[in-house]
Amino acid sequence: MRERPQTIRPATGKLAVLLPGLGAVATTFIAGVLLARKGLAKPIGSLTQMGTIRLGKRTDDRSPLVREAFPLASLDDLVFGAWDIFPENALEVARHAEVLEARHVDAVAAELAQIEPMRGAFYPEYVRRLHGTHVKAARSKAEMVEQIREDIRGFIRRHGAERAVAIWCGSTEVFIAPGAVHESIAAFEAGLAADDPGISSSQIYAWACLKERVPFANGAPNLCVDFPAAWQLAREMGVPIAGKDFKTGQTLMKTILAPGLKARSLGLQGWFSTNILGNRDGEVLDDPNSFKTKEVSKLGVLEQILQPNRYPDLYGQIYHKVRIEYYPPRGDAKEGWDNLDIFGWLGYPMQIKVNFLCRDSILAAPIVLDLALLLDLAARASMRGTQEWLSFYFKSPMTAPELYPEHDLFIQSMKLKNTLRWMIGEELITHLGNEYYD
């Protein structure tokens, strides 16, 4: 059992936020933080900045902002670094991505222009639709890890940072099943030296970060840090890790709607989902092998929330289908269509249709911010290994090996807030409410 932190080290000095992948998500996140610092925009969607947390009884009327109740790093103390396989700086990427309007990009243009990516660790067999021009050369994957580690040390030194966190904002890699190379630290280290094909680019970044005691979150469905060797290394180095795959658009809606159907014991026959998007993520997912990685992440949500084995009459015959289509005209403004065939009293059929016109990077940016601040908090509280309480942010939450993941967004929210209360010795909230009645 994880023991409650006895102390939480203060958030003094600068916090380096390191981002493998300087694309639309990363630059939208960075620009948003810079704008919030200047009071030019608000970090909408960020629980740590905009959300409150109830402490104590309802009658106590204690609901401070999360950022005021917990010793989080200040936005003013964040410094941003990145790796990418293309050389453009953050300003050039933000303008090319066309997520943000010119008024927002221009207001922080000088700061964005100063953020130039370090050369990326890139093995093209794992992301076949991209052809990097700003990449590292190494004699082995073990040497590549050492180059990333030196990048981390150099960035912290140059920017005078006291500590760092890393959030994977890169592309979805081809599907990789865990193998023998992932079973232990020794096996993984040997695999690095032997250029084992089971070790992808994202795993190289994650391993380097863990070696440098940098907390790491995986924002893609890649087999990045969710395997036994990484779990062991994270515990050995005392580093918190979390993942995987940012929960932004269509899957966010599933984790809102499916718990509601289950709570009311309404049946579900089928759920058809399709997405169209035109950003780099859409281009990468146009490759069937990369799509398979994403598909596995998306399909598991309903199975775990609805538990068809326990509710065979309601969910035992679900037909669940997911499609993603690359459609360049849409850019980052993706569209998700969902059709739900449900049934109610006496088996009478009904339908729910959802058309979610969302902005992928706008939904992902606050997730990056929250994960950076909360992982840093966890590290200062000496919490190590998998941080399941951060499942709120992910499509495929990492858990202890013997556990199934919890996908219900509302249970995830309660878990996150109760963990924060637990960290500072506040009473956990059960919502039982018997104390108010005789």
Short mmCIF file of N, CA, C and O in Angstrom, two decimals, residues 126-180:
data_model
loop_
_atom_site.label_atom_id
_atom_site.label_comp_id
_atom_site.label_asym_id
_atom_site.label_seq_id
_atom_site.Cartn_x
_atom_site.Cartn_y
_atom_site.Cartn_z
N TYR A 126 8.77 3.19 -37.10
CA TYR A 126 7.71 3.27 -36.09
C TYR A 126 6.65 4.33 -36.41
O TYR A 126 5.57 4.32 -35.83
N VAL A 127 6.97 5.28 -37.30
CA VAL A 127 6.01 6.29 -37.75
C VAL A 127 6.26 6.45 -39.25
O VAL A 127 7.05 7.29 -39.67
N ARG A 128 5.59 5.69 -40.05
CA ARG A 128 5.96 5.52 -41.46
C ARG A 128 5.54 6.69 -42.34
O ARG A 128 6.04 6.82 -43.46
N ARG A 129 4.64 7.53 -41.90
CA ARG A 129 4.16 8.62 -42.74
C ARG A 129 4.99 9.90 -42.56
O ARG A 129 4.74 10.88 -43.23
N LEU A 130 5.93 9.91 -41.63
CA LEU A 130 6.75 11.10 -41.40
C LEU A 130 8.19 10.83 -41.84
O LEU A 130 8.69 9.70 -41.71
N HIS A 131 8.84 11.87 -42.32
CA HIS A 131 10.21 11.75 -42.81
C HIS A 131 11.02 12.88 -42.19
O HIS A 131 11.10 13.99 -42.71
N GLY A 132 11.62 12.57 -41.05
CA GLY A 132 12.31 13.60 -40.28
C GLY A 132 13.58 14.10 -40.94
O GLY A 132 14.33 13.34 -41.57
N THR A 133 13.84 15.40 -40.77
CA THR A 133 15.04 16.04 -41.31
C THR A 133 15.93 16.62 -40.22
O THR A 133 16.99 17.15 -40.51
N HIS A 134 15.48 16.52 -38.97
CA HIS A 134 16.18 17.15 -37.84
C HIS A 134 16.36 16.08 -36.77
O HIS A 134 15.75 16.11 -35.71
N VAL A 135 17.20 15.10 -37.10
CA VAL A 135 17.26 13.89 -36.28
C VAL A 135 18.68 13.62 -35.80
O VAL A 135 19.66 14.05 -36.40
N LYS A 136 18.74 12.87 -34.70
CA LYS A 136 20.03 12.47 -34.14
C LYS A 136 20.59 11.26 -34.88
O LYS A 136 19.83 10.47 -35.45
N ALA A 137 21.89 11.12 -34.82
CA ALA A 137 22.56 9.92 -35.33
C ALA A 137 23.23 9.23 -34.15
O ALA A 137 23.85 9.89 -33.31
N ALA A 138 23.06 7.93 -34.06
CA ALA A 138 23.67 7.18 -32.97
C ALA A 138 24.03 5.78 -33.45
O ALA A 138 23.37 5.23 -34.34
N ARG A 139 25.07 5.21 -32.85
CA ARG A 139 25.51 3.88 -33.25
C ARG A 139 24.58 2.79 -32.73
O ARG A 139 24.58 1.67 -33.24
N SER A 140 23.81 3.10 -31.70
CA SER A 140 22.88 2.12 -31.12
C SER A 140 21.78 2.87 -30.40
O SER A 140 21.89 4.08 -30.13
N LYS A 141 20.74 2.16 -30.06
CA LYS A 141 19.67 2.77 -29.29
C LYS A 141 20.14 3.11 -27.87
O LYS A 141 19.64 4.07 -27.27
N ALA A 142 21.09 2.36 -27.36
CA ALA A 142 21.67 2.69 -26.06
C ALA A 142 22.37 4.04 -26.12
O ALA A 142 22.25 4.88 -25.20
N GLU A 143 23.09 4.29 -27.19
CA GLU A 143 23.74 5.59 -27.35
C GLU A 143 22.71 6.70 -27.53
O GLU A 143 22.89 7.82 -27.05
N MET A 144 21.61 6.39 -28.20
CA MET A 144 20.55 7.38 -28.38
C MET A 144 19.96 7.79 -27.03
O MET A 144 19.69 8.98 -26.79
N VAL A 145 19.78 6.83 -26.14
CA VAL A 145 19.30 7.16 -24.79
C VAL A 145 20.26 8.12 -24.11
O VAL A 145 19.85 9.11 -23.48
N GLU A 146 21.56 7.87 -24.24
CA GLU A 146 22.55 8.73 -23.60
C GLU A 146 22.52 10.14 -24.19
O GLU A 146 22.72 11.12 -23.47
N GLN A 147 22.27 10.25 -25.48
CA GLN A 147 22.17 11.59 -26.09
C GLN A 147 20.96 12.35 -25.55
O GLN A 147 21.05 13.56 -25.28
N ILE A 148 19.84 11.66 -25.38
CA ILE A 148 18.66 12.31 -24.81
C ILE A 148 18.93 12.72 -23.36
O ILE A 148 18.55 13.82 -22.93
N ARG A 149 19.60 11.86 -22.62
CA ARG A 149 19.94 12.21 -21.23
C ARG A 149 20.82 13.46 -21.17
O ARG A 149 20.61 14.33 -20.32
N GLU A 150 21.76 13.57 -22.08
CA GLU A 150 22.62 14.76 -22.11
C GLU A 150 21.80 15.99 -22.50
O GLU A 150 22.04 17.09 -21.97
N ASP A 151 20.85 15.83 -23.39
CA ASP A 151 19.95 16.94 -23.73
C ASP A 151 19.22 17.44 -22.48
O ASP A 151 19.08 18.66 -22.27
N ILE A 152 18.72 16.51 -21.69
CA ILE A 152 17.98 16.88 -20.48
C ILE A 152 18.88 17.64 -19.52
O ILE A 152 18.51 18.73 -19.01
N ARG A 153 20.05 17.10 -19.27
CA ARG A 153 20.97 17.77 -18.33
C ARG A 153 21.37 19.14 -18.86
O ARG A 153 21.44 20.13 -18.10
N GLY A 154 21.63 19.23 -20.16
CA GLY A 154 22.04 20.49 -20.75
C GLY A 154 20.93 21.53 -20.68
O GLY A 154 21.19 22.71 -20.39
N PHE A 155 19.69 21.12 -20.95
CA PHE A 155 18.59 22.07 -20.91
C PHE A 155 18.39 22.61 -19.49
O PHE A 155 18.21 23.81 -19.29
N ILE A 156 18.39 21.71 -18.52
CA ILE A 156 18.22 22.14 -17.13
C ILE A 156 19.33 23.10 -16.72
O ILE A 156 19.08 24.13 -16.06
N ARG A 157 20.53 22.80 -17.15
CA ARG A 157 21.69 23.65 -16.81
C ARG A 157 21.56 25.03 -17.48
O ARG A 157 21.75 26.06 -16.82
N ARG A 158 21.25 25.06 -18.75
CA ARG A 158 21.17 26.33 -19.48
C ARG A 158 20.07 27.24 -18.96
O ARG A 158 20.21 28.46 -18.95
N HIS A 159 18.98 26.65 -18.54
CA HIS A 159 17.82 27.45 -18.13
C HIS A 159 17.72 27.61 -16.61
O HIS A 159 16.76 28.22 -16.14
N GLY A 160 18.68 27.09 -15.89
CA GLY A 160 18.68 27.26 -14.45
C GLY A 160 17.48 26.62 -13.77
O GLY A 160 16.99 27.12 -12.75
N ALA A 161 16.99 25.51 -14.34
CA ALA A 161 15.82 24.84 -13.75
C ALA A 161 16.25 23.98 -12.57
O ALA A 161 17.35 23.44 -12.53
N GLU A 162 15.35 23.88 -11.61
CA GLU A 162 15.62 23.06 -10.43
C GLU A 162 15.21 21.62 -10.64
O GLU A 162 15.77 20.70 -10.04
N ARG A 163 14.22 21.40 -11.52
CA ARG A 163 13.71 20.05 -11.76
C ARG A 163 12.98 20.07 -13.11
O ARG A 163 12.82 21.13 -13.72
N ALA A 164 12.54 18.87 -13.55
CA ALA A 164 11.92 18.77 -14.87
C ALA A 164 10.83 17.72 -14.86
O ALA A 164 10.82 16.81 -14.02
N VAL A 165 9.91 17.86 -15.80
CA VAL A 165 8.93 16.82 -16.13
C VAL A 165 8.90 16.69 -17.65
O VAL A 165 9.30 17.61 -18.36
N ALA A 166 8.43 15.54 -18.14
CA ALA A 166 8.35 15.32 -19.59
C ALA A 166 6.98 14.78 -19.95
O ALA A 166 6.45 13.90 -19.26
N ILE A 167 6.39 15.32 -21.01
CA ILE A 167 5.09 14.87 -21.50
C ILE A 167 5.24 14.53 -22.98
O ILE A 167 5.59 15.39 -23.79
N TRP A 168 4.99 13.28 -23.34
CA TRP A 168 5.08 12.87 -24.75
C TRP A 168 3.95 13.53 -25.53
O TRP A 168 2.76 13.27 -25.29
N CYS A 169 4.30 14.37 -26.49
CA CYS A 169 3.34 15.04 -27.38
C CYS A 169 3.61 14.67 -28.83
O CYS A 169 3.18 15.38 -29.75
N GLY A 170 4.34 13.58 -29.05
CA GLY A 170 4.68 13.15 -30.39
C GLY A 170 3.59 12.29 -31.01
O GLY A 170 2.49 12.13 -30.47
N SER A 171 3.91 11.73 -32.16
CA SER A 171 2.93 10.99 -32.96
C SER A 171 2.66 9.60 -32.40
O SER A 171 3.41 9.05 -31.59
N THR A 172 1.56 9.01 -32.90
CA THR A 172 1.22 7.63 -32.59
C THR A 172 2.12 6.70 -33.40
O THR A 172 2.21 6.83 -34.63
N GLU A 173 2.77 5.78 -32.73
CA GLU A 173 3.65 4.83 -33.40
C GLU A 173 2.88 3.59 -33.82
O GLU A 173 1.73 3.38 -33.43
N VAL A 174 3.52 2.76 -34.63
CA VAL A 174 2.90 1.50 -35.05
C VAL A 174 2.67 0.62 -33.82
O VAL A 174 3.33 0.78 -32.79
N PHE A 175 1.75 -0.30 -33.96
CA PHE A 175 1.41 -1.16 -32.83
C PHE A 175 2.58 -2.08 -32.48
O PHE A 175 3.13 -2.74 -33.36
N ILE A 176 2.93 -2.10 -31.20
CA ILE A 176 3.98 -2.99 -30.70
C ILE A 176 3.43 -3.73 -29.49
O ILE A 176 2.97 -3.09 -28.53
N ALA A 177 3.44 -5.04 -29.54
CA ALA A 177 3.03 -5.84 -28.38
C ALA A 177 4.22 -6.00 -27.44
O ALA A 177 5.36 -6.15 -27.89
N PRO A 178 3.99 -5.96 -26.12
CA PRO A 178 5.10 -6.18 -25.19
C PRO A 178 5.75 -7.54 -25.43
O PRO A 178 5.06 -8.54 -25.70
N GLY A 179 7.07 -7.56 -25.37
CA GLY A 179 7.81 -8.80 -25.59
C GLY A 179 8.82 -9.04 -24.50
O GLY A 179 8.84 -8.35 -23.47
N ALA A 180 9.70 -10.00 -24.73
CA ALA A 180 10.70 -10.36 -23.71
C ALA A 180 11.59 -9.19 -23.37
O ALA A 180 12.03 -9.04 -22.22
#
